[in-house]
Amino acid sequence: MVASLPKIRTVRALRARVKAWRDDSETIALVPTMGALHQGHLSLVDIANKKADRTIVTIFVNPAQFAPNEDFSSYPRDEKRDNAALSERGTDLVFSPNHAEIYPPDFSTSVSVGGLSEGLCGASRPHFFGGVATVVTKLLLQALPDIAVFGEKDYQQQLIIRRLVRDLNIPVKIVTGPIIREADGLAMSSRNAYLSAKDRAAAPRLYQTLRDISAKLASGKTTGQVLPRAKRQLKAAGFEIDYLEVMDPDNLIPIKGRITGKARLFAAATLGATRLIDNLAVPQRRRAR
Ligand code: AMP
């Protein structure tokens, strides 16, 4: 039988636990999540366990990052299953605050990260990164971990978090883990559970398209030669495209034409009612001798 994990719901209890570990000179890693855990989340727990003596996983479905028409109330929640998965993987503590603990009445402060938050997901979900930045700032200040681990699946998000940590002098090292995928290439996501059987069968096409584009760009084709065609193919396969772009991975400035340096592909598209996001590095071309 899997042992039940210590779970706490208040900042006060969290700080007491962290203080006890600190008094024993133990290092602490934080893994923020919204629950409905899958192997992608658990891979971040593995990284945390390797890099620190103690791992705290936070589970909080953050209302501030959902627009009124989005899926906050239907977002998958399964505390029991999450708890079992985390016990098995090795976690020291689950911090699962209730709404009032994070957003007390009259809560009126928000963190916004300019520039990086404006393009890609920030353009179509203008509320999103403000909500993420505010809650992550709070979680970091509540736990004061040595490291915090985020997934490359949400590439723009981890860049924004790196920036806010730097700008606000929060003493934590941000670590990023690679995207964990299903066997057919679909990036794991708690929202994949929403996909109908038909849409689930079509969903890996997004990653296949990114791989295809990446190979073509790496072989010297231009964005103009590759992206419009890829968009048409995705549309024909049933995707409604939010964006499909090539960006500098350090600052999210769009890249057009032939790829000559670091570049990353970013995609968001809706299948049925489910929004999928994915991203992939474009390998740098070898220079001909
Ligand atoms: P979420 O619960 O969706 O807010 O995600 C919590 C953390 O897990 C974020 O840092 C995500 O980037 C990360 N994550 C989600 N899906 C994956 C995945 N497929 N591979 C790696 N990390 C992921």
PDB file of N, CA, C and O in Angstrom, residues 18-66:
ATOM      1  N   VAL A  18       8.847  24.171   6.297  1.00  0.00           N
ATOM      2  CA  VAL A  18      10.057  24.608   5.591  1.00  0.00           C
ATOM      3  C   VAL A  18      11.118  25.022   6.616  1.00  0.00           C
ATOM      4  O   VAL A  18      12.301  24.694   6.474  1.00  0.00           O
ATOM      5  N   LYS A  19      10.701  25.700   7.658  1.00  0.00           N
ATOM      6  CA  LYS A  19      11.662  26.157   8.675  1.00  0.00           C
ATOM      7  C   LYS A  19      12.344  24.958   9.335  1.00  0.00           C
ATOM      8  O   LYS A  19      13.568  24.947   9.544  1.00  0.00           O
ATOM      9  N   ALA A  20      11.561  23.924   9.625  1.00  0.00           N
ATOM     10  CA  ALA A  20      12.148  22.727  10.268  1.00  0.00           C
ATOM     11  C   ALA A  20      13.212  22.115   9.349  1.00  0.00           C
ATOM     12  O   ALA A  20      14.288  21.715   9.807  1.00  0.00           O
ATOM     13  N   TRP A  21      12.917  22.067   8.048  1.00  0.00           N
ATOM     14  CA  TRP A  21      13.901  21.506   7.097  1.00  0.00           C
ATOM     15  C   TRP A  21      15.135  22.406   7.016  1.00  0.00           C
ATOM     16  O   TRP A  21      16.254  21.935   7.005  1.00  0.00           O
ATOM     17  N   ARG A  22      14.888  23.686   6.965  1.00  0.00           N
ATOM     18  CA  ARG A  22      16.015  24.647   6.908  1.00  0.00           C
ATOM     19  C   ARG A  22      16.894  24.503   8.151  1.00  0.00           C
ATOM     20  O   ARG A  22      18.122  24.574   8.048  1.00  0.00           O
ATOM     21  N   ASP A  23      16.259  24.326   9.304  1.00  0.00           N
ATOM     22  CA  ASP A  23      17.031  24.187  10.551  1.00  0.00           C
ATOM     23  C   ASP A  23      17.937  22.961  10.495  1.00  0.00           C
ATOM     24  O   ASP A  23      18.962  22.898  11.165  1.00  0.00           O
ATOM     25  N   ASP A  24      17.523  21.972   9.682  1.00  0.00           N
ATOM     26  CA  ASP A  24      18.354  20.770   9.498  1.00  0.00           C
ATOM     27  C   ASP A  24      19.269  20.909   8.280  1.00  0.00           C
ATOM     28  O   ASP A  24      19.788  19.905   7.775  1.00  0.00           O
ATOM     29  N   SER A  25      19.403  22.105   7.774  1.00  0.00           N
ATOM     30  CA  SER A  25      20.267  22.402   6.604  1.00  0.00           C
ATOM     31  C   SER A  25      19.869  21.626   5.363  1.00  0.00           C
ATOM     32  O   SER A  25      20.721  21.246   4.554  1.00  0.00           O
ATOM     33  N   GLU A  26      18.554  21.373   5.203  1.00  0.00           N
ATOM     34  CA  GLU A  26      18.102  20.659   3.999  1.00  0.00           C
ATOM     35  C   GLU A  26      17.705  21.660   2.908  1.00  0.00           C
ATOM     36  O   GLU A  26      17.190  22.734   3.204  1.00  0.00           O
ATOM     37  N   THR A  27      17.963  21.257   1.658  1.00  0.00           N
ATOM     38  CA  THR A  27      17.563  22.113   0.535  1.00  0.00           C
ATOM     39  C   THR A  27      16.155  21.719   0.072  1.00  0.00           C
ATOM     40  O   THR A  27      15.719  20.568   0.260  1.00  0.00           O
ATOM     41  N   ILE A  28      15.481  22.680  -0.544  1.00  0.00           N
ATOM     42  CA  ILE A  28      14.051  22.495  -0.841  1.00  0.00           C
ATOM     43  C   ILE A  28      13.753  22.843  -2.297  1.00  0.00           C
ATOM     44  O   ILE A  28      14.217  23.864  -2.803  1.00  0.00           O
ATOM     45  N   ALA A  29      12.972  21.965  -2.937  1.00  0.00           N
ATOM     46  CA  ALA A  29      12.511  22.221  -4.315  1.00  0.00           C
ATOM     47  C   ALA A  29      10.995  22.340  -4.316  1.00  0.00           C
ATOM     48  O   ALA A  29      10.302  21.624  -3.579  1.00  0.00           O
ATOM     49  N   LEU A  30      10.500  23.242  -5.149  1.00  0.00           N
ATOM     50  CA  LEU A  30       9.048  23.445  -5.268  1.00  0.00           C
ATOM     51  C   LEU A  30       8.616  23.090  -6.686  1.00  0.00           C
ATOM     52  O   LEU A  30       9.273  23.480  -7.653  1.00  0.00           O
ATOM     53  N   VAL A  31       7.504  22.360  -6.805  1.00  0.00           N
ATOM     54  CA  VAL A  31       6.951  22.033  -8.129  1.00  0.00           C
ATOM     55  C   VAL A  31       5.494  22.523  -8.144  1.00  0.00           C
ATOM     56  O   VAL A  31       4.602  21.844  -7.619  1.00  0.00           O
ATOM     57  N   PRO A  32       5.246  23.697  -8.714  1.00  0.00           N
ATOM     58  CA  PRO A  32       3.865  24.198  -8.764  1.00  0.00           C
ATOM     59  C   PRO A  32       3.050  23.500  -9.859  1.00  0.00           C
ATOM     60  O   PRO A  32       3.513  23.373 -11.001  1.00  0.00           O
ATOM     61  N   THR A  33       1.844  23.073  -9.516  1.00  0.00           N
ATOM     62  CA  THR A  33       0.957  22.423 -10.493  1.00  0.00           C
ATOM     63  C   THR A  33      -0.500  22.818 -10.214  1.00  0.00           C
ATOM     64  O   THR A  33      -0.812  23.339  -9.144  1.00  0.00           O
ATOM     65  N   MET A  34      -1.357  22.471 -11.176  1.00  0.00           N
ATOM     66  CA  MET A  34      -2.797  22.609 -10.950  1.00  0.00           C
ATOM     67  C   MET A  34      -3.432  21.228 -10.749  1.00  0.00           C
ATOM     68  O   MET A  34      -4.654  21.087 -10.888  1.00  0.00           O
ATOM     69  N   GLY A  35      -2.619  20.203 -10.456  1.00  0.00           N
ATOM     70  CA  GLY A  35      -3.173  18.877 -10.205  1.00  0.00           C
ATOM     71  C   GLY A  35      -3.548  18.157 -11.492  1.00  0.00           C
ATOM     72  O   GLY A  35      -3.091  18.523 -12.573  1.00  0.00           O
ATOM     73  N   ALA A  36      -4.403  17.116 -11.357  1.00  0.00           N
ATOM     74  CA  ALA A  36      -4.708  16.196 -12.474  1.00  0.00           C
ATOM     75  C   ALA A  36      -3.379  15.737 -13.067  1.00  0.00           C
ATOM     76  O   ALA A  36      -3.125  15.868 -14.263  1.00  0.00           O
ATOM     77  N   LEU A  37      -2.567  15.210 -12.189  1.00  0.00           N
ATOM     78  CA  LEU A  37      -1.154  14.970 -12.520  1.00  0.00           C
ATOM     79  C   LEU A  37      -0.982  13.844 -13.529  1.00  0.00           C
ATOM     80  O   LEU A  37      -1.688  12.842 -13.507  1.00  0.00           O
ATOM     81  N   HIS A  38       0.004  14.049 -14.417  1.00  0.00           N
ATOM     82  CA  HIS A  38       0.373  13.027 -15.405  1.00  0.00           C
ATOM     83  C   HIS A  38       1.892  12.885 -15.376  1.00  0.00           C
ATOM     84  O   HIS A  38       2.573  13.551 -14.568  1.00  0.00           O
ATOM     85  N   GLN A  39       2.415  12.078 -16.290  1.00  0.00           N
ATOM     86  CA  GLN A  39       3.859  11.811 -16.267  1.00  0.00           C
ATOM     87  C   GLN A  39       4.689  13.075 -16.508  1.00  0.00           C
ATOM     88  O   GLN A  39       5.845  13.146 -16.098  1.00  0.00           O
ATOM     89  N   GLY A  40       4.119  14.062 -17.192  1.00  0.00           N
ATOM     90  CA  GLY A  40       4.839  15.332 -17.384  1.00  0.00           C
ATOM     91  C   GLY A  40       5.103  15.999 -16.039  1.00  0.00           C
ATOM     92  O   GLY A  40       6.232  16.382 -15.719  1.00  0.00           O
ATOM     93  N   HIS A  41       4.058  16.121 -15.215  1.00  0.00           N
ATOM     94  CA  HIS A  41       4.234  16.694 -13.875  1.00  0.00           C
ATOM     95  C   HIS A  41       5.223  15.845 -13.062  1.00  0.00           C
ATOM     96  O   HIS A  41       6.092  16.373 -12.380  1.00  0.00           O
ATOM     97  N   LEU A  42       5.041  14.529 -13.155  1.00  0.00           N
ATOM     98  CA  LEU A  42       5.862  13.647 -12.299  1.00  0.00           C
ATOM     99  C   LEU A  42       7.332  13.683 -12.710  1.00  0.00           C
ATOM    100  O   LEU A  42       8.221  13.495 -11.877  1.00  0.00           O
ATOM    101  N   SER A  43       7.588  13.985 -13.994  1.00  0.00           N
ATOM    102  CA  SER A  43       8.991  14.117 -14.415  1.00  0.00           C
ATOM    103  C   SER A  43       9.631  15.328 -13.723  1.00  0.00           C
ATOM    104  O   SER A  43      10.829  15.332 -13.448  1.00  0.00           O
ATOM    105  N   LEU A  44       8.821  16.354 -13.441  1.00  0.00           N
ATOM    106  CA  LEU A  44       9.356  17.530 -12.732  1.00  0.00           C
ATOM    107  C   LEU A  44       9.638  17.176 -11.269  1.00  0.00           C
ATOM    108  O   LEU A  44      10.597  17.666 -10.665  1.00  0.00           O
ATOM    109  N   VAL A  45       8.794  16.295 -10.720  1.00  0.00           N
ATOM    110  CA  VAL A  45       9.031  15.827  -9.345  1.00  0.00           C
ATOM    111  C   VAL A  45      10.353  15.042  -9.292  1.00  0.00           C
ATOM    112  O   VAL A  45      11.147  15.203  -8.356  1.00  0.00           O
ATOM    113  N   ASP A  46      10.602  14.233 -10.317  1.00  0.00           N
ATOM    114  CA  ASP A  46      11.878  13.489 -10.362  1.00  0.00           C
ATOM    115  C   ASP A  46      13.063  14.451 -10.366  1.00  0.00           C
ATOM    116  O   ASP A  46      14.061  14.231  -9.672  1.00  0.00           O
ATOM    117  N   ILE A  47      12.953  15.507 -11.165  1.00  0.00           N
ATOM    118  CA  ILE A  47      14.045  16.499 -11.232  1.00  0.00           C
ATOM    119  C   ILE A  47      14.227  17.147  -9.856  1.00  0.00           C
ATOM    120  O   ILE A  47      15.341  17.287  -9.355  1.00  0.00           O
ATOM    121  N   ALA A  48      13.104  17.516  -9.250  1.00  0.00           N
ATOM    122  CA  ALA A  48      13.158  18.152  -7.922  1.00  0.00           C
ATOM    123  C   ALA A  48      13.822  17.217  -6.910  1.00  0.00           C
ATOM    124  O   ALA A  48      14.689  17.629  -6.132  1.00  0.00           O
ATOM    125  N   ASN A  49      13.431  15.946  -6.946  1.00  0.00           N
ATOM    126  CA  ASN A  49      13.988  14.990  -5.990  1.00  0.00           C
ATOM    127  C   ASN A  49      15.501  14.826  -6.162  1.00  0.00           C
ATOM    128  O   ASN A  49      16.222  14.605  -5.191  1.00  0.00           O
ATOM    129  N   LYS A  50      15.942  14.909  -7.412  1.00  0.00           N
ATOM    130  CA  LYS A  50      17.389  14.769  -7.667  1.00  0.00           C
ATOM    131  C   LYS A  50      18.153  15.991  -7.194  1.00  0.00           C
ATOM    132  O   LYS A  50      19.282  15.891  -6.746  1.00  0.00           O
ATOM    133  N   LYS A  51      17.530  17.169  -7.310  1.00  0.00           N
ATOM    134  CA  LYS A  51      18.276  18.412  -7.093  1.00  0.00           C
ATOM    135  C   LYS A  51      18.184  18.952  -5.676  1.00  0.00           C
ATOM    136  O   LYS A  51      18.922  19.879  -5.338  1.00  0.00           O
ATOM    137  N   ALA A  52      17.246  18.450  -4.879  1.00  0.00           N
ATOM    138  CA  ALA A  52      17.092  19.003  -3.523  1.00  0.00           C
ATOM    139  C   ALA A  52      16.798  17.879  -2.541  1.00  0.00           C
ATOM    140  O   ALA A  52      16.401  16.781  -2.925  1.00  0.00           O
ATOM    141  N   ASP A  53      16.979  18.174  -1.257  1.00  0.00           N
ATOM    142  CA  ASP A  53      16.713  17.153  -0.224  1.00  0.00           C
ATOM    143  C   ASP A  53      15.217  16.936  -0.025  1.00  0.00           C
ATOM    144  O   ASP A  53      14.771  15.836   0.292  1.00  0.00           O
ATOM    145  N   ARG A  54      14.451  18.013  -0.174  1.00  0.00           N
ATOM    146  CA  ARG A  54      13.001  17.933   0.067  1.00  0.00           C
ATOM    147  C   ARG A  54      12.236  18.495  -1.125  1.00  0.00           C
ATOM    148  O   ARG A  54      12.631  19.508  -1.681  1.00  0.00           O
ATOM    149  N   THR A  55      11.132  17.825  -1.456  1.00  0.00           N
ATOM    150  CA  THR A  55      10.300  18.294  -2.576  1.00  0.00           C
ATOM    151  C   THR A  55       8.890  18.626  -2.086  1.00  0.00           C
ATOM    152  O   THR A  55       8.251  17.799  -1.425  1.00  0.00           O
ATOM    153  N   ILE A  56       8.462  19.833  -2.435  1.00  0.00           N
ATOM    154  CA  ILE A  56       7.079  20.244  -2.151  1.00  0.00           C
ATOM    155  C   ILE A  56       6.368  20.357  -3.493  1.00  0.00           C
ATOM    156  O   ILE A  56       6.855  21.035  -4.406  1.00  0.00           O
ATOM    157  N   VAL A  57       5.229  19.700  -3.625  1.00  0.00           N
ATOM    158  CA  VAL A  57       4.394  19.878  -4.826  1.00  0.00           C
ATOM    159  C   VAL A  57       3.192  20.720  -4.412  1.00  0.00           C
ATOM    160  O   VAL A  57       2.544  20.426  -3.403  1.00  0.00           O
ATOM    161  N   THR A  58       2.919  21.783  -5.164  1.00  0.00           N
ATOM    162  CA  THR A  58       1.715  22.551  -4.863  1.00  0.00           C
ATOM    163  C   THR A  58       0.630  22.182  -5.867  1.00  0.00           C
ATOM    164  O   THR A  58       0.920  21.956  -7.050  1.00  0.00           O
ATOM    165  N   ILE A  59      -0.566  22.055  -5.353  1.00  0.00           N
ATOM    166  CA  ILE A  59      -1.725  21.773  -6.212  1.00  0.00           C
ATOM    167  C   ILE A  59      -2.762  22.858  -5.952  1.00  0.00           C
ATOM    168  O   ILE A  59      -3.327  22.935  -4.858  1.00  0.00           O
ATOM    169  N   PHE A  60      -2.944  23.703  -6.950  1.00  0.00           N
ATOM    170  CA  PHE A  60      -3.902  24.799  -6.796  1.00  0.00           C
ATOM    171  C   PHE A  60      -4.415  25.175  -8.174  1.00  0.00           C
ATOM    172  O   PHE A  60      -3.634  25.587  -9.038  1.00  0.00           O
ATOM    173  N   VAL A  61      -5.693  24.986  -8.392  1.00  0.00           N
ATOM    174  CA  VAL A  61      -6.292  25.394  -9.669  1.00  0.00           C
ATOM    175  C   VAL A  61      -6.580  26.894  -9.522  1.00  0.00           C
ATOM    176  O   VAL A  61      -7.471  27.295  -8.778  1.00  0.00           O
ATOM    177  N   ASN A  62      -5.750  27.666 -10.205  1.00  0.00           N
ATOM    178  CA  ASN A  62      -5.681  29.103  -9.962  1.00  0.00           C
ATOM    179  C   ASN A  62      -6.727  29.867 -10.781  1.00  0.00           C
ATOM    180  O   ASN A  62      -6.551  30.036 -11.992  1.00  0.00           O
ATOM    181  N   PRO A  63      -7.791  30.353 -10.135  1.00  0.00           N
ATOM    182  CA  PRO A  63      -8.860  30.992 -10.918  1.00  0.00           C
ATOM    183  C   PRO A  63      -8.370  32.204 -11.702  1.00  0.00           C
ATOM    184  O   PRO A  63      -8.922  32.518 -12.759  1.00  0.00           O
ATOM    185  N   ALA A  64      -7.322  32.861 -11.203  1.00  0.00           N
ATOM    186  CA  ALA A  64      -6.873  34.111 -11.845  1.00  0.00           C
ATOM    187  C   ALA A  64      -6.293  33.881 -13.239  1.00  0.00           C
ATOM    188  O   ALA A  64      -6.131  34.832 -13.994  1.00  0.00           O
ATOM    189  N   GLN A  65      -5.984  32.636 -13.584  1.00  0.00           N
ATOM    190  CA  GLN A  65      -5.442  32.431 -14.927  1.00  0.00           C
ATOM    191  C   GLN A  65      -6.467  31.874 -15.909  1.00  0.00           C
ATOM    192  O   GLN A  65      -6.121  31.469 -17.017  1.00  0.00           O
ATOM    193  N   PHE A  66      -7.723  31.861 -15.497  1.00  0.00           N
ATOM    194  CA  PHE A  66      -8.817  31.437 -16.385  1.00  0.00           C
ATOM    195  C   PHE A  66      -9.693  32.649 -16.683  1.00  0.00           C
ATOM    196  O   PHE A  66     -10.061  33.384 -15.761  1.00  0.00           O
TER     197      PHE A  66
END
